[in-house]
Short mmCIF file of C-alpha atoms and ligand atoms in Angstrom, two decimals:
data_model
loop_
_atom_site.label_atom_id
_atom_site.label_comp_id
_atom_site.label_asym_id
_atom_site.label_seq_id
_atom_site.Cartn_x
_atom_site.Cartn_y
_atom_site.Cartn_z
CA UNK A 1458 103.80 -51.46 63.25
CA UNK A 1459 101.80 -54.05 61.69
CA UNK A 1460 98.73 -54.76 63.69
CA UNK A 1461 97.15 -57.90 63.84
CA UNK A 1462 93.42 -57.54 65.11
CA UNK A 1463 91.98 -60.18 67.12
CA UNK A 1464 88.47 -58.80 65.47
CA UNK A 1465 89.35 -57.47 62.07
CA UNK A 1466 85.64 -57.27 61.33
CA UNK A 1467 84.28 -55.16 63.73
CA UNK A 1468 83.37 -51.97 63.48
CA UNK A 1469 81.98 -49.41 66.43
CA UNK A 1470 79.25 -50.60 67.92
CA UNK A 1471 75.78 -49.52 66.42
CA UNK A 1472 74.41 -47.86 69.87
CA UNK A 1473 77.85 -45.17 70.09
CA UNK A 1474 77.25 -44.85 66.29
CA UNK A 1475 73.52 -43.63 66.95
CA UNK A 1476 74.05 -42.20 70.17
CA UNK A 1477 77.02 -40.01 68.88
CA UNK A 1478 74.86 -38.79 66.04
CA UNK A 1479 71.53 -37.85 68.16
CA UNK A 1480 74.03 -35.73 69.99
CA UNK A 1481 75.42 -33.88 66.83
CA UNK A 1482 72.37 -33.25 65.20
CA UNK A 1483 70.24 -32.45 68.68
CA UNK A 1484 67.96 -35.62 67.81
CA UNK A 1485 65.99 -37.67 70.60
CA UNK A 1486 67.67 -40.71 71.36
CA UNK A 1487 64.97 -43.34 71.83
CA UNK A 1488 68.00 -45.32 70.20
CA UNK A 1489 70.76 -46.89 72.61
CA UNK A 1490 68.82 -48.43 75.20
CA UNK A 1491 69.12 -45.98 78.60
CA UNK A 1492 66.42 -44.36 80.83
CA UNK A 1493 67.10 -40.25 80.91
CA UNK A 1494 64.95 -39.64 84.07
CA UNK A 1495 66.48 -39.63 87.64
CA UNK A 1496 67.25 -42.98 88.98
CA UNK A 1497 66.60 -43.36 92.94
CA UNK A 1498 67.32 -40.55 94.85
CA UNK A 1499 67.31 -43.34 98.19
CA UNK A 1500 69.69 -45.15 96.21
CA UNK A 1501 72.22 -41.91 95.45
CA UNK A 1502 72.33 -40.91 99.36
CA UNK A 1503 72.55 -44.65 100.22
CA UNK A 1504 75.57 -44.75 98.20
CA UNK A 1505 77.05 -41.26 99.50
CA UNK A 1506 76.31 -42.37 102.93
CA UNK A 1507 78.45 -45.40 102.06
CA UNK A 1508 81.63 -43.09 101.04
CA UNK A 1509 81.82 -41.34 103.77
CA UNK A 1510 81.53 -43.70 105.71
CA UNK A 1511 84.73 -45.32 104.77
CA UNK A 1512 83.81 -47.99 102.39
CA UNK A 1513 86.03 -46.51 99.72
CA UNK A 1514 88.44 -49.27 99.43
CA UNK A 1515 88.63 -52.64 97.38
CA UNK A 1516 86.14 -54.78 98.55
CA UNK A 1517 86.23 -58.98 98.16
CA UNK A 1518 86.83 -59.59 94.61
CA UNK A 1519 83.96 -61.70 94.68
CA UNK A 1520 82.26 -58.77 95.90
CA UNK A 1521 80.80 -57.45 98.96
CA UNK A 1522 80.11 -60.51 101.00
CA UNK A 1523 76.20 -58.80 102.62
CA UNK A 1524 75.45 -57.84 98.88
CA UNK A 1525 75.87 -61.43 97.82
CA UNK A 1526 73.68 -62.77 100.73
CA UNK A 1527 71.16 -60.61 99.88
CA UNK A 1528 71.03 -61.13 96.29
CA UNK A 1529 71.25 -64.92 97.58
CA UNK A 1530 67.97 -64.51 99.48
CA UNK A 1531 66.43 -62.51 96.60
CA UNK A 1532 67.27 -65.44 94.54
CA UNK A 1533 65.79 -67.77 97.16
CA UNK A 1534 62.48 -65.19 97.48
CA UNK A 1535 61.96 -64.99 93.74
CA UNK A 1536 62.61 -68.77 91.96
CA UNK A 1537 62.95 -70.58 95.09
CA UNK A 1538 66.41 -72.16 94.38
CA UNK A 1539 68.64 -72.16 96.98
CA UNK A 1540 71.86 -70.19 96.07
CA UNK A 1541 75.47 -70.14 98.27
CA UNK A 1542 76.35 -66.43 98.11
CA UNK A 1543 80.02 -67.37 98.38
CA UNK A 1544 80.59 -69.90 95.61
CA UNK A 1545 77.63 -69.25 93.29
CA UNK A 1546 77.70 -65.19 93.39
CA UNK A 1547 80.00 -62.80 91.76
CA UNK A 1548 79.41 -58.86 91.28
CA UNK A 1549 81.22 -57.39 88.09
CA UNK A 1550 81.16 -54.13 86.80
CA UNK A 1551 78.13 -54.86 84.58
CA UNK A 1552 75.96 -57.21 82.68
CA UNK A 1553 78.34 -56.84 79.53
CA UNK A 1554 81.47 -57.78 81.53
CA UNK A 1555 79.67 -60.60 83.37
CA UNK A 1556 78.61 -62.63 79.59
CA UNK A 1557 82.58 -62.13 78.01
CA UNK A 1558 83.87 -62.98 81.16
CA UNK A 1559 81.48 -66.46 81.21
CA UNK A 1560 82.30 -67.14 77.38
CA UNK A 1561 86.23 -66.78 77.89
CA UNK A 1562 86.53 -69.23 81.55
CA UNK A 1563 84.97 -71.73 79.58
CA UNK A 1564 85.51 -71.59 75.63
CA UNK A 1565 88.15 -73.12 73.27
CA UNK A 1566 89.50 -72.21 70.33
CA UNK A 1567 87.19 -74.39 67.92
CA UNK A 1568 83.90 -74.47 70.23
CA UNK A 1569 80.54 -73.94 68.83
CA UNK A 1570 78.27 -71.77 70.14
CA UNK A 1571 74.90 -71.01 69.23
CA UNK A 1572 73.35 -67.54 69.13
CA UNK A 1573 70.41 -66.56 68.42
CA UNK A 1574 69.77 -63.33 65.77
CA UNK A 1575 68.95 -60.46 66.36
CA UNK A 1576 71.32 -60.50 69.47
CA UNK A 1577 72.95 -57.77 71.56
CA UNK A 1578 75.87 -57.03 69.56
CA UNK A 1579 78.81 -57.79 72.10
CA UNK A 1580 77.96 -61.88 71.79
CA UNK A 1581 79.31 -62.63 68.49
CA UNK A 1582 82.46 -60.73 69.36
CA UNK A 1583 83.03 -62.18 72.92
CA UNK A 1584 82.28 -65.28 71.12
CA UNK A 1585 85.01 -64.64 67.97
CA UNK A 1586 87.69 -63.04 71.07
CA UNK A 1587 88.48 -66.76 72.48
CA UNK A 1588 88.24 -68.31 69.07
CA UNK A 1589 85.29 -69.91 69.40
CA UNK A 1590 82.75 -70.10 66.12
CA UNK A 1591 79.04 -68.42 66.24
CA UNK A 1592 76.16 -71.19 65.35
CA UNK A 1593 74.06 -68.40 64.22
CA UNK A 1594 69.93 -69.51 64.14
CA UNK A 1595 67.44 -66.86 63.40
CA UNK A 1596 64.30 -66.01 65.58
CA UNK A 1597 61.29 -66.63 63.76
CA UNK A 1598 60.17 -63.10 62.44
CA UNK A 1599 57.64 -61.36 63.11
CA UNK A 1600 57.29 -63.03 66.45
CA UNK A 1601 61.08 -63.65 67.25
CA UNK A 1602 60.02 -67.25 68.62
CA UNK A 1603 62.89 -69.99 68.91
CA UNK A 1604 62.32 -72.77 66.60
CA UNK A 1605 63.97 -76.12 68.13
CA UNK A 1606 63.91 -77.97 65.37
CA UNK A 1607 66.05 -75.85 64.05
CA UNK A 1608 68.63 -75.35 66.59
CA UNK A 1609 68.36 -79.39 67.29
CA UNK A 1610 69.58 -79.81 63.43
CA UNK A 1611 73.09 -77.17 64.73
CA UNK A 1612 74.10 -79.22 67.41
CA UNK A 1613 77.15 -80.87 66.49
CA UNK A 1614 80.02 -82.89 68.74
CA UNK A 1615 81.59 -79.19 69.04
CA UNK A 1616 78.84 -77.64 69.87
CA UNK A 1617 79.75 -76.07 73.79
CA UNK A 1618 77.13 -73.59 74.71
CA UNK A 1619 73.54 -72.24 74.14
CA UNK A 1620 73.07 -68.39 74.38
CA UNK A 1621 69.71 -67.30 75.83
CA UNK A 1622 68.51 -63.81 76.23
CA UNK A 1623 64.94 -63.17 78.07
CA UNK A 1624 63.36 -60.50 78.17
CA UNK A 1625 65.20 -59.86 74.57
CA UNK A 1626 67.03 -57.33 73.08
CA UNK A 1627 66.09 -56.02 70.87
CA UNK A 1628 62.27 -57.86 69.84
CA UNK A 1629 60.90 -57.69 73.39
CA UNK A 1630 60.19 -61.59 73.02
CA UNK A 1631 60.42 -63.38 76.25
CA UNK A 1632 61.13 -67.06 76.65
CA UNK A 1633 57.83 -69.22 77.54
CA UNK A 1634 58.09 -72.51 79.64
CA UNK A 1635 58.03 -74.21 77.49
CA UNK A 1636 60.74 -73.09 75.67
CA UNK A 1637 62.47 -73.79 78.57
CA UNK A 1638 61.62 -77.11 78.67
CA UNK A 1639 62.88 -77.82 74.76
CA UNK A 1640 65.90 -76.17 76.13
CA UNK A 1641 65.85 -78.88 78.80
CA UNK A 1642 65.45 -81.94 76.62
CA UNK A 1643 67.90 -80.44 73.84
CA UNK A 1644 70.79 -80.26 76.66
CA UNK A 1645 70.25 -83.46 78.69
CA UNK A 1646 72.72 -85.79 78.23
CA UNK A 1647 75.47 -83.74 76.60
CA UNK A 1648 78.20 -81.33 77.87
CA UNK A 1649 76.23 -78.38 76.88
CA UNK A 1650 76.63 -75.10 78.60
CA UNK A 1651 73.92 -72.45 79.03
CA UNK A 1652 74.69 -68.31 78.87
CA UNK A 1653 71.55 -66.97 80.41
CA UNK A 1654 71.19 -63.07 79.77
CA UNK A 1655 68.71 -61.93 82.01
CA UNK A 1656 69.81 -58.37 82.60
CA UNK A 1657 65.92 -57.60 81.64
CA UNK A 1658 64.41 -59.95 84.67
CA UNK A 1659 62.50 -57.40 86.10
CA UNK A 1660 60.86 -55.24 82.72
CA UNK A 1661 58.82 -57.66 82.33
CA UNK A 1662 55.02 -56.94 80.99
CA UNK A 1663 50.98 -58.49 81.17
CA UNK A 1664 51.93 -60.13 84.20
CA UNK A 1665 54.25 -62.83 82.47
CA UNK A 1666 56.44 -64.78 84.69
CA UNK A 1667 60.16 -64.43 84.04
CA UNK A 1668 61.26 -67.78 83.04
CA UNK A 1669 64.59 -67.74 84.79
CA UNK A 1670 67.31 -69.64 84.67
CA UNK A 1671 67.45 -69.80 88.50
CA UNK A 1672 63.94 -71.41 88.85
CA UNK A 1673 65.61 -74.58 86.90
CA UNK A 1674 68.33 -76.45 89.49
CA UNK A 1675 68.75 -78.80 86.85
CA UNK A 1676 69.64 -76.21 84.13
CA UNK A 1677 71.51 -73.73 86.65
CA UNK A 1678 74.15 -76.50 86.87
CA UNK A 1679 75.53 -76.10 83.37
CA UNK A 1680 74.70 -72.16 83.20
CA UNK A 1681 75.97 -69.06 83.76
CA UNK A 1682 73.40 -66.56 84.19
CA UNK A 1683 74.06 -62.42 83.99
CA UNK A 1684 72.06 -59.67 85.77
CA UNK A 1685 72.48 -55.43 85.73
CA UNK A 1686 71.95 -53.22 88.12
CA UNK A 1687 71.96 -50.69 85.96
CA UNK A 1688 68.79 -52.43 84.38
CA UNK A 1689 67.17 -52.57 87.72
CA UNK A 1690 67.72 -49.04 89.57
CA UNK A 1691 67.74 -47.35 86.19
CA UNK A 1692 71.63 -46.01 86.80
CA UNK A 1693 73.10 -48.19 83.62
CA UNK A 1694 75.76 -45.41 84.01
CA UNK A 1695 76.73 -47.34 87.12
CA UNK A 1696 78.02 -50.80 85.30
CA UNK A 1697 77.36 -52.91 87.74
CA UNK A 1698 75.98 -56.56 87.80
CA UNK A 1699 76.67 -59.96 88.50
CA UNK A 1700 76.59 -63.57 87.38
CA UNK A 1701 75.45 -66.93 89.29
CA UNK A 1702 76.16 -70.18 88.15
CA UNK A 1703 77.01 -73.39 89.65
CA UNK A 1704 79.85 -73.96 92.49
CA UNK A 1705 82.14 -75.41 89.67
CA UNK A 1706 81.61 -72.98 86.89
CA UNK A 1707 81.79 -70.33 88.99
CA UNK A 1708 85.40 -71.39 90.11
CA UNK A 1709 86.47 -70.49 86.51
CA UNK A 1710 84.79 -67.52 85.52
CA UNK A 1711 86.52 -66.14 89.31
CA UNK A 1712 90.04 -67.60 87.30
CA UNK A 1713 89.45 -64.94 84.60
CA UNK A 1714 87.74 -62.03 86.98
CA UNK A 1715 90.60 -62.21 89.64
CA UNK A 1716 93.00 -60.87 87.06
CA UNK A 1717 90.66 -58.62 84.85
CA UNK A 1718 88.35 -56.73 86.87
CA UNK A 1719 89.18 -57.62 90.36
CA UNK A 1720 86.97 -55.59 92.55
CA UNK A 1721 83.91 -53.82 91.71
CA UNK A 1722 83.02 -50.18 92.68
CA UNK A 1723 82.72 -50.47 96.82
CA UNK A 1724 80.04 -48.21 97.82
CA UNK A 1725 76.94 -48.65 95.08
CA UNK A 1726 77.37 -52.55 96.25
CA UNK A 1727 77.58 -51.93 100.03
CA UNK A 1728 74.19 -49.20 99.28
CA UNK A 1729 73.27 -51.85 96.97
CA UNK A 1730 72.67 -54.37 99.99
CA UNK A 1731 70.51 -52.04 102.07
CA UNK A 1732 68.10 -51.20 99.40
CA UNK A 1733 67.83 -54.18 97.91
CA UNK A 1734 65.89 -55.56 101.05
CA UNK A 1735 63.42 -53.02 99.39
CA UNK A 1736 61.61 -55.61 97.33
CA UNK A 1737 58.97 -52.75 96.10
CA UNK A 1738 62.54 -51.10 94.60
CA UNK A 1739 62.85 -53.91 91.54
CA UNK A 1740 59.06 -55.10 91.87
CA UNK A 1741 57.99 -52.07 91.00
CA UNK A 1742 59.95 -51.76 87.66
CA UNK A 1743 57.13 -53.43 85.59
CA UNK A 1744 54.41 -51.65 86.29
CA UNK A 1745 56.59 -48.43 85.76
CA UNK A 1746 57.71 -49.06 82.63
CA UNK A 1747 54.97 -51.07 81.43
CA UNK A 1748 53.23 -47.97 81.64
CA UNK A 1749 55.91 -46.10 79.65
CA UNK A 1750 55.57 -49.02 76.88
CA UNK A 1751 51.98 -48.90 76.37
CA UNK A 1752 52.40 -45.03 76.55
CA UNK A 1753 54.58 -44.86 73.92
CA UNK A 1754 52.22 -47.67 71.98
CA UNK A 1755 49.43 -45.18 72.48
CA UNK A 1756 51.34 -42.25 71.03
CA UNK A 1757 52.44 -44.18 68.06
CA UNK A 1758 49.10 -44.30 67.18
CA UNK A 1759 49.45 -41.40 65.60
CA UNK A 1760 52.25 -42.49 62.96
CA UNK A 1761 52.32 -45.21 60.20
CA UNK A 1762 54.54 -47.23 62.17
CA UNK A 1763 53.11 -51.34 62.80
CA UNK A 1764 54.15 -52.32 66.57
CA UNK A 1765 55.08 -55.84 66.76
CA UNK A 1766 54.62 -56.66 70.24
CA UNK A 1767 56.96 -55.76 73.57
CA UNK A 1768 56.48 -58.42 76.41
CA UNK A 1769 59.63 -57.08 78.14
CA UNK A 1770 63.05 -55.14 78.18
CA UNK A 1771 63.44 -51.89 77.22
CA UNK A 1772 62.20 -51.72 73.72
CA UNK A 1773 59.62 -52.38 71.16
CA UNK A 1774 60.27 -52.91 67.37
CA UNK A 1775 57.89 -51.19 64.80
CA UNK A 1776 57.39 -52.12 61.10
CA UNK A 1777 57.75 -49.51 58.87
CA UNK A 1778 56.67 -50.83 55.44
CA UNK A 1779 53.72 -48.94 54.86
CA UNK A 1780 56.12 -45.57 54.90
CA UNK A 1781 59.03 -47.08 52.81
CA UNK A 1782 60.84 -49.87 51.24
CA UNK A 1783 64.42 -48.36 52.36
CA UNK A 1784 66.87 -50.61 53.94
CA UNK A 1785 66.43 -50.32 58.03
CA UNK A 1786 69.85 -48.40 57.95
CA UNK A 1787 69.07 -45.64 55.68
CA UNK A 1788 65.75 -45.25 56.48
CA UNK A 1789 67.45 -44.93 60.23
CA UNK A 1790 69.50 -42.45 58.97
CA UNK A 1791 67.02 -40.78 57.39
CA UNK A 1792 64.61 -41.01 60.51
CA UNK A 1793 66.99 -39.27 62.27
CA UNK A 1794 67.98 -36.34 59.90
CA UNK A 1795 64.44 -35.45 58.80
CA UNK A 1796 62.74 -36.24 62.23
CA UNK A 1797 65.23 -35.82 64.88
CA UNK A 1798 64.65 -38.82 66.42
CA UNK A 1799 67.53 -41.96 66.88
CA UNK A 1800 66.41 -45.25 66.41
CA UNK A 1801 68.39 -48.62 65.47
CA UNK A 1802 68.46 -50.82 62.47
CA UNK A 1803 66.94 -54.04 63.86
CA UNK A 1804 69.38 -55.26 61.25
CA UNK A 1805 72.65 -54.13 62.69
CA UNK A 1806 72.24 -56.99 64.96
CA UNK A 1807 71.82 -59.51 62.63
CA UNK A 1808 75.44 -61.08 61.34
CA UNK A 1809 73.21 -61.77 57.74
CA UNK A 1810 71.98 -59.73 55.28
CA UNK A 1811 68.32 -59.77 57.28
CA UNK A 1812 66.11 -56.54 56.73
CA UNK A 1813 62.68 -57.29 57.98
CA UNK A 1814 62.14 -53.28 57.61
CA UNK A 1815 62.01 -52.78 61.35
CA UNK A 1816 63.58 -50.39 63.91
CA UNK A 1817 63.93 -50.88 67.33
CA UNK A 1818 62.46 -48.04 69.90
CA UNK A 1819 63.96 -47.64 73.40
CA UNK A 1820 60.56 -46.05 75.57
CA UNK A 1821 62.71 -46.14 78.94
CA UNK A 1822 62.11 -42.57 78.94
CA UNK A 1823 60.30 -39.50 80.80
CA UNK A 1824 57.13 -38.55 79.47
CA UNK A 1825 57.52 -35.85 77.85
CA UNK A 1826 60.33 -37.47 75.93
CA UNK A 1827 58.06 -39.90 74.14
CA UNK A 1828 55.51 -37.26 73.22
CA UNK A 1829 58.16 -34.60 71.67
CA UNK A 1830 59.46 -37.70 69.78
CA UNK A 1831 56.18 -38.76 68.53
CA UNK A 1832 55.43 -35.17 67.70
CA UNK A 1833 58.45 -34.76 65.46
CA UNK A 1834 57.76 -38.29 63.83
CA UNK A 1835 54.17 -36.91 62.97
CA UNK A 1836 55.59 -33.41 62.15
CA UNK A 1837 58.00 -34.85 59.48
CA UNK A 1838 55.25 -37.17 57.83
CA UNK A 1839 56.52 -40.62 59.34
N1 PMP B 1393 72.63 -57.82 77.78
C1 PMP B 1393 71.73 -57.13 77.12
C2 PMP B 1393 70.78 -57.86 76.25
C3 PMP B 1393 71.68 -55.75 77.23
O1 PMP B 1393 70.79 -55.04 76.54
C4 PMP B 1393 72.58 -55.10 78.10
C5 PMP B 1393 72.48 -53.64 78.24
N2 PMP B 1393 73.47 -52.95 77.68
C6 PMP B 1393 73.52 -55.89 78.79
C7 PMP B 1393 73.51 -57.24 78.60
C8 PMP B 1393 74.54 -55.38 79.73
O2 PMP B 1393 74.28 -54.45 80.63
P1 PMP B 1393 75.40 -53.65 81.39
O3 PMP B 1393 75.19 -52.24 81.01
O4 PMP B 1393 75.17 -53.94 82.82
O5 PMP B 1393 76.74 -54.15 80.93
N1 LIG B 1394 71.89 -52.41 76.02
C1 LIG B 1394 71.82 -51.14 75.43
C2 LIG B 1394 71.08 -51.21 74.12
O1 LIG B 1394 70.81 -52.26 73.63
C3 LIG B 1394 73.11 -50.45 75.14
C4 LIG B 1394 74.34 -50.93 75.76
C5 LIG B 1394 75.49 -50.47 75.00
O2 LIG B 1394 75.51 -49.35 74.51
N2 LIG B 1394 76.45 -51.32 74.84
O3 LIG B 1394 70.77 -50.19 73.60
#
């Protein structure tokens, strides 16, 4: 049968690539970006409590209506903007799911959409998947800052929608105000829509504020913005997130949701609305794993890696041009074989031939992980 792919380009994703490999050669994975220490054992019974106790059937496919009322008053607690839990609020199974389904409600074949590089890798194809065309502009290495000149210079009559991601993956940039307020001026007057991936709103570090979306009525109006739980309660086996957005936007992303995903998993959202009146259980993220960051930072001390700097997220990029001039892939692979430790080409999420010779380092992990890591890096002469 002749196939013909919707994405003949892509390949498999460079975190299952790394992953599967740190598994077959017994490596530690500070690659694909996932904690590996217990999440919330309050959390887990709150959840088991929740099955037997019947709630083990769909729930509203916008989800479960006290889960959106609380994330509504979270919302309302955090960025004082007033949010309506039942037209502005949808739970989907996941961050990931929550951006393709926001790109496909609203894109046509022809639209232009800029993206910033380095970029989580599932934009470009949820961008490609509806026939839409990436406006690729690169972050301005080494301190991945926007430059709005630049991305003034791609907006064209087609252009349809501005991708944001802050915290960042994979630099650990975060968006200032006023980058914000470019954003602002850039959009006013025009048609523009505004993805807002903010699945890293509370690893956020040095006591910056998180320039959300939310905090901006003006911007909210024309944006979809996308949030994890698996980010937050450290479970991102759980898939589980949501999007808000405007009253109108929202209609159509529920168009595409009604008939993909339906329903999301009933019991982590009805636990999900109990804990989450917890605020200590997501405002106590940064200070956790700011911690872990400047742990790791410490540690690294001890190699020839440069850090550039981590403000948020998960991760921290390090230079390594004072150890070798190899492209980031094979000196990942390399890393990996001779060290035992997973890492990822900064460069795999590029769509250009960029290779500022830097990996990115995932530190969302115990203790003891980061200093066996940093052990074998020493032990094998990185
Ligand atoms: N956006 C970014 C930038 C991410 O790193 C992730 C984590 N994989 C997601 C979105 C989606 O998270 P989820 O696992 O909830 O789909
Ligand atoms: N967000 C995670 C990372 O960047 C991985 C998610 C995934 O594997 N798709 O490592």
């Amino acid at each position: 049968m002749p196939v013909h792919s919707k994405l003949p380009d892509a390949g498999t994703t460079i975190f299952t690539v790394m992953s599967s490999l740190a598994a077959e050669l017994g490596a530690i994975n500070l690659g694909q970006g996932f904690p590996d220490f217990q999440m919330n054992e309050e959390l887990i019974s709150l959840v088991s409590k929740a099955m037997y106790d019947g709630f083990n059937q769909y729930v509203h496919m916008n989800g479960w209506a006290r889960l959106r009322e609380v994330l509504a008053e979270k919302i309302g607690f955090l960025y004082h903007t007033p949010i309506h839990p039942e037209s502005q609020i949808t739970v989907t199974p996941g961050g990931t799911y929550a951006i393709y389904t926001a790109l496909t409600a609203v894109l046509q074949p022809g639209d232009e959409v800029i993206v910033f590089q380095p970029c989580y890798d599932s934009y470009i194809p949820n961008i490609l998947v509806n026939g839409a065309v990436p406006v690729l502009v690169d972050l301005q290495f080494p301190e991945y800052k926007i430059d709005w000149a630049q991305v003034r210079s791609k907006i064209t009559p087609r252009t349809r929608m501005i991708m944001i991601n802050s915290p960042h993956n994979p630099t650990g940039s975060v968006l200032s105000k006023e980058d914000i307020e470019e954003l602002t001026a850039l959009v006013k007057d025009t048609d523009i829509l505004i993805l807002s991936d903010e699945v890293y709103e509370h690893l956020i570090y040095d006591g910056l504020p998180h320039q959300s979306i939310l905090r901006y009525p003006g911007l909210l109006a024309r944006s979809f913005v996308c949030f994890s739980f698996g980010k937050i309660y450290n479970c991102t086996g759980w898939k589980l997130g949501y999007c808000v957005s405007s009253p109108e936007l929202m209609a159509e992303f529920r168009k595409i949701h009604q008939f993909n995903c339906f329903s999301c998993h009933a019991p982590s959202q009805v636990a999900l609305s109990q804990f989450l009146l917890q605020k200590d259980s997501y405002l106590g993220l940064s200070p956790f794993m700011q911690a872990k960051r400047d742990l790791f930072g410490s540690l690294m001390q001890q190699t020839r890696f440069t850090p550039l700097p981590s403000r948020g997220s998960y991760f921290q990029v390090y230079r390594y041009d004072q150890i070798s001039d190899e492209d980031e892939k094979t000196f990942s692979l390399r890393l990996i074989r001779e060290a035992g430790v997973a890492v990822i080409p900064v460069s795999a999420l590029y769509q250009s031939a960029t290779d500022n010779k830097v990996v990115r380092f995932c530190f969302a992990k115990k203790e003891e992980t980061l200093e066996r890591a940093v052990e074998k890096l020493v032990a094998a002469g990185f």
